[in-house]
XYZ file of C-alpha atoms in Angstrom:
339
model
C 22.263 -11.494 -4.643
C 25.620 -13.044 -4.089
C 26.183 -15.446 -1.169
C 27.639 -14.314 2.164
C 25.497 -11.198 2.766
C 25.119 -10.258 6.403
C 22.117 -8.409 7.843
C 21.603 -7.061 11.380
C 18.070 -6.094 12.405
C 17.394 -4.273 15.620
C 13.980 -4.863 17.186
C 13.784 -8.140 15.220
C 11.676 -10.236 17.578
C 8.203 -8.802 16.764
C 6.121 -6.651 14.429
C 7.804 -5.071 11.440
C 11.240 -6.338 12.528
C 10.143 -10.014 12.611
C 8.268 -9.670 9.302
C 11.318 -8.070 7.725
C 13.567 -10.951 8.862
C 11.205 -13.468 7.338
C 11.202 -11.628 4.040
C 14.945 -11.242 4.011
C 15.391 -14.994 4.534
C 12.809 -15.639 1.801
C 14.569 -13.523 -0.753
C 18.228 -13.968 0.205
C 18.796 -17.788 0.523
C 22.485 -17.420 1.620
C 21.963 -14.595 4.104
C 23.454 -14.558 7.553
C 20.800 -12.914 9.761
C 21.417 -11.372 13.128
C 18.446 -10.689 15.444
C 19.568 -7.756 17.579
C 16.951 -7.727 20.286
C 16.499 -6.474 23.905
C 15.000 -9.689 25.304
C 16.801 -13.019 25.079
C 13.697 -15.183 25.390
C 11.699 -13.261 22.797
C 14.689 -13.340 20.482
C 15.005 -17.107 20.842
C 11.266 -17.477 20.127
C 11.683 -15.370 16.993
C 14.637 -17.495 15.925
C 12.619 -20.629 16.353
C 9.731 -19.236 14.360
C 11.967 -18.204 11.455
C 13.763 -21.591 11.592
C 10.464 -23.355 10.958
C 10.357 -21.797 7.444
C 14.122 -21.687 6.894
C 15.612 -24.717 8.747
C 19.004 -24.327 7.196
C 19.343 -20.609 7.693
C 22.138 -19.013 9.699
C 20.442 -16.932 12.352
C 22.455 -15.296 15.213
C 21.180 -13.496 18.247
C 22.876 -10.542 19.870
C 21.222 -8.781 22.843
C 21.049 -5.015 22.535
C 18.921 -2.327 24.207
C 19.252 0.809 21.985
C 17.980 2.988 24.879
C 21.128 2.062 26.847
C 24.487 3.235 25.504
C 26.348 0.688 27.616
C 24.231 -2.095 26.044
C 24.875 -0.710 22.609
C 28.712 -0.615 23.121
C 28.723 -4.298 24.426
C 26.667 -5.411 21.430
C 28.861 -3.529 18.952
C 31.921 -5.325 20.357
C 30.183 -8.663 19.769
C 29.132 -7.629 16.201
C 32.731 -6.776 15.372
C 33.966 -10.114 16.722
C 31.410 -11.996 14.588
C 31.390 -10.106 11.294
C 34.169 -8.587 9.200
C 31.687 -6.813 6.948
C 27.994 -5.888 7.344
C 25.912 -5.483 4.265
C 22.589 -4.419 5.764
C 22.205 -2.655 9.106
C 18.539 -2.286 9.807
C 17.951 0.423 12.382
C 14.452 -0.663 13.220
C 13.993 -0.770 17.001
C 11.697 1.861 18.286
C 9.401 2.910 21.125
C 6.261 5.036 21.460
C 4.623 5.133 24.893
C 0.943 5.918 24.459
C -0.896 7.509 27.371
C -4.257 7.850 25.670
C -6.058 9.093 22.605
C -7.239 12.561 21.711
C -10.701 11.640 20.538
C -11.697 15.179 19.788
C -8.810 15.526 17.305
C -9.574 12.174 15.727
C -13.249 13.023 15.075
C -12.537 16.625 14.002
C -9.658 15.480 11.770
C -11.474 12.578 10.078
C -14.540 14.635 9.322
C -12.661 17.505 7.788
C -10.574 18.518 4.722
C -7.548 17.254 6.667
C -8.755 13.730 6.749
C -6.067 12.276 4.441
C -3.313 14.133 6.372
C -4.628 12.932 9.738
C -4.855 9.296 8.569
C -1.415 9.453 6.937
C 0.528 11.086 9.784
C -1.554 10.538 12.936
C -0.388 13.998 13.910
C -1.428 15.003 17.457
C -3.855 12.081 17.848
C -2.071 10.249 20.615
C -1.102 11.444 24.149
C 2.502 10.305 24.418
C 4.541 9.546 27.532
C 8.250 9.846 27.859
C 10.790 9.524 30.584
C 14.527 9.301 31.340
C 16.727 6.277 31.076
C 19.131 5.195 33.809
C 21.828 7.065 31.870
C 19.878 10.319 31.933
C 18.715 10.403 28.315
C 15.098 10.867 27.257
C 13.856 7.377 26.475
C 12.279 7.922 23.073
C 15.257 9.911 21.764
C 17.718 7.255 23.063
C 15.850 4.265 21.726
C 14.778 5.533 18.360
C 17.769 7.709 17.423
C 20.807 8.094 19.640
C 21.425 4.399 20.423
C 21.321 3.629 16.725
C 23.684 6.420 15.984
C 26.177 5.186 18.588
C 25.832 1.665 17.089
C 26.554 2.604 13.497
C 29.493 4.735 14.590
C 30.940 1.753 16.587
C 30.488 -0.443 13.552
C 32.055 1.863 11.088
C 35.048 -0.387 10.528
C 32.631 -3.185 9.364
C 30.797 -0.906 6.936
C 31.517 0.285 3.382
C 33.591 -0.878 0.464
C 37.126 -2.015 0.918
C 38.895 -4.522 -1.258
C 36.323 -7.049 -2.352
C 33.689 -5.865 0.087
C 30.368 -4.692 -1.270
C 28.726 -1.442 -0.255
C 26.800 -1.256 3.022
C 23.280 0.040 3.551
C 22.004 1.733 6.678
C 18.229 1.291 6.467
C 16.123 3.219 9.034
C 12.470 2.529 9.997
C 11.162 6.092 10.021
C 7.461 7.158 9.982
C 4.920 9.287 8.200
C 4.618 10.832 11.616
C 8.013 12.467 11.247
C 7.006 16.112 11.242
C 9.299 19.179 11.185
C 6.959 21.144 13.447
C 7.666 18.705 16.251
C 11.481 18.925 16.157
C 13.760 21.623 17.611
C 17.538 21.734 17.624
C 17.211 23.575 20.968
C 15.360 20.668 22.475
C 17.009 17.771 20.732
C 15.784 15.171 23.153
C 12.237 16.638 23.188
C 12.124 17.057 26.939
C 9.653 19.925 26.670
C 7.388 18.810 23.778
C 4.419 16.540 23.521
C 5.438 14.578 20.418
C 8.693 12.730 21.235
C 8.035 9.958 18.586
C 7.486 12.450 15.792
C 10.572 14.426 16.868
C 12.798 11.298 16.908
C 11.606 10.142 13.467
C 12.066 13.542 11.865
C 15.582 13.604 13.389
C 16.098 10.136 11.831
C 15.271 11.559 8.396
C 17.711 14.466 8.967
C 20.511 12.149 10.189
C 20.121 9.934 7.143
C 20.752 12.865 4.822
C 23.844 13.940 6.810
C 25.196 10.424 6.887
C 24.984 10.227 3.104
C 26.960 13.428 2.776
C 29.636 12.019 5.109
C 29.791 8.373 4.092
C 28.733 7.794 0.494
C 32.198 8.135 -0.935
C 33.268 5.289 1.385
C 30.469 2.950 0.137
C 28.041 3.489 3.031
C 24.565 4.508 2.035
C 21.781 5.515 4.365
C 18.030 5.396 3.499
C 14.893 5.920 5.430
C 11.588 4.042 5.091
C 7.988 4.534 6.120
C 6.095 1.324 6.864
C 2.737 3.071 6.918
C 0.121 2.465 9.588
C 0.795 -1.051 10.905
C -0.917 -2.971 13.649
C 1.938 -3.843 15.967
C 2.778 -3.754 19.735
C 3.130 -0.025 19.322
C -0.478 0.353 18.278
C -1.687 -2.140 20.858
C -1.008 0.439 23.483
C -3.112 3.038 21.786
C -6.447 1.290 21.391
C -7.760 -2.182 22.429
C -7.608 -4.881 19.789
C -11.348 -5.120 19.383
C -11.565 -1.478 18.403
C -8.917 -1.923 15.699
C -10.960 -4.968 14.407
C -14.083 -2.658 14.177
C -12.201 0.073 12.233
C -10.300 -2.393 10.032
C -12.902 -2.532 7.122
C -13.007 1.302 7.036
C -9.181 1.433 6.874
C -9.047 -1.082 4.106
C -11.560 0.954 2.104
C -9.629 4.168 2.791
C -6.636 2.697 0.984
C -8.145 4.238 -2.155
C -7.132 7.633 -0.779
C -4.413 6.584 1.757
C -2.294 3.727 0.426
C 0.008 3.986 3.504
C -2.699 2.119 5.501
C -0.649 -0.975 5.212
C -2.151 -2.637 8.347
C 0.025 -5.831 8.604
C 3.668 -5.990 9.590
C 4.467 -7.922 6.405
C 3.007 -5.169 4.234
C 4.842 -2.525 6.409
C 8.155 -4.304 5.785
C 7.836 -4.124 1.942
C 10.055 -1.074 1.403
C 12.665 -2.300 3.900
C 13.029 -5.566 2.101
C 12.915 -3.884 -1.394
C 15.947 -1.752 -0.399
C 17.996 -4.895 0.118
C 17.660 -5.721 -3.568
C 18.713 -2.306 -4.891
C 22.083 -0.909 -5.848
C 22.332 1.685 -3.055
C 24.519 4.002 -5.153
C 21.665 4.263 -7.725
C 19.120 5.408 -5.074
C 18.126 8.932 -4.152
C 19.911 9.765 -0.885
C 17.237 12.413 -0.061
C 14.162 10.212 -0.508
C 12.032 8.309 1.932
C 10.898 4.860 0.608
C 7.365 4.144 1.561
C 5.556 0.825 1.903
C 2.142 1.188 0.243
C -0.876 -1.046 -0.373
C -3.667 -0.862 -2.847
C -7.279 -1.374 -1.959
C -6.997 -4.894 -3.398
C -4.127 -5.723 -1.044
C -1.172 -5.488 -3.491
C 1.926 -4.014 -1.967
C 4.291 -1.636 -3.725
C 7.010 0.881 -2.902
C 6.658 4.719 -3.379
C 9.026 7.576 -2.685
C 8.730 11.033 -1.275
C 11.348 13.771 -1.018
C 12.678 14.311 2.524
C 11.721 17.805 3.630
C 14.889 18.466 5.560
C 17.514 21.201 5.459
C 21.005 19.925 4.707
C 22.743 22.410 6.958
C 20.438 21.654 9.839
C 20.995 17.942 9.184
C 24.785 18.395 9.435
C 24.330 20.418 12.670
C 22.338 17.514 14.136
C 25.084 15.093 13.198
C 27.652 17.252 14.906
C 25.529 17.514 18.065
C 24.997 13.710 18.148
C 28.750 13.154 17.606
C 29.534 15.521 20.460
C 27.175 13.645 22.741
C 28.644 10.366 21.700
C 32.262 11.263 22.282
C 31.531 12.992 25.577
C 29.491 9.964 26.658
C 32.213 7.539 25.703
C 34.737 9.521 27.789
C 32.405 9.412 30.805
C 31.866 5.654 30.292
C 35.567 4.943 30.056
C 36.099 6.941 33.244
C 33.447 5.017 34.977
C 33.729 1.537 33.703
C 36.997 1.372 31.824
C 37.058 -0.135 28.272
C 33.588 -1.659 27.698
C 33.566 -4.977 25.920
């Protein structure tokens, strides 16, 4: 890769985000890396950790909370002051609030013909909590989807090919839990449903398709990834660490049938890092790129076709854009020009 590449990673201080940052620095020696995090102290700790392995790396920190539109607008203003062009915008920050485990579904799913599907998607296994942000949005929807959409729209002037600039990649951390059955255009924020995480990730897949239709001719390419089942702070809230330790040998063996049981954040970040080395115009705009792991521990990247309807994807884009423009008007009325 040529020198001078710039990457922004939301949710960069832990889990897949931190592992991704290390891999990007490992494989792009001249990269400028921006840790876009919600917490200043944790972001600084992440920067210090990365600097141990890459003492000469250029690592910036910008504070952003993707659940808060006002925070996103402030961060976008800082990004535009720092960078004229963004090569990789990793839309990785996410939240899933676990309120318990449906053990009956786990046991019935594992010991049935649906075992592989259950282990791959985790569909219906977790009791999920949700709530509203101070701005009146549903938290999971705002954090995982809408905040990122507002961010990329605010950064549009820094994205794409113009003059000597290279193409830009929008790279989303989606999930195998992204299921059509849990998404409804009539309940976009998933106020009434029980699977807000699945809904938000399916909407991510839909949005990526619509963004490609809108932006590809301008050198902006959007791709979604699936990190597989990774032990991160998201899973810590589901089961205690000692239970994960007990089931780990079983999970490693199950990689024979379910290679998406990647387990570690480093393995989960494989597809996200791989995309940074590809010519984005050569990739399938309607594919999800999956981090996979063999039973021997070797990582590789697989693909699957996104099962989304293009017209519905464009309808989602229009809904999100309407929410964004109406929200910006309200913010400007209340706060004036946010910067």
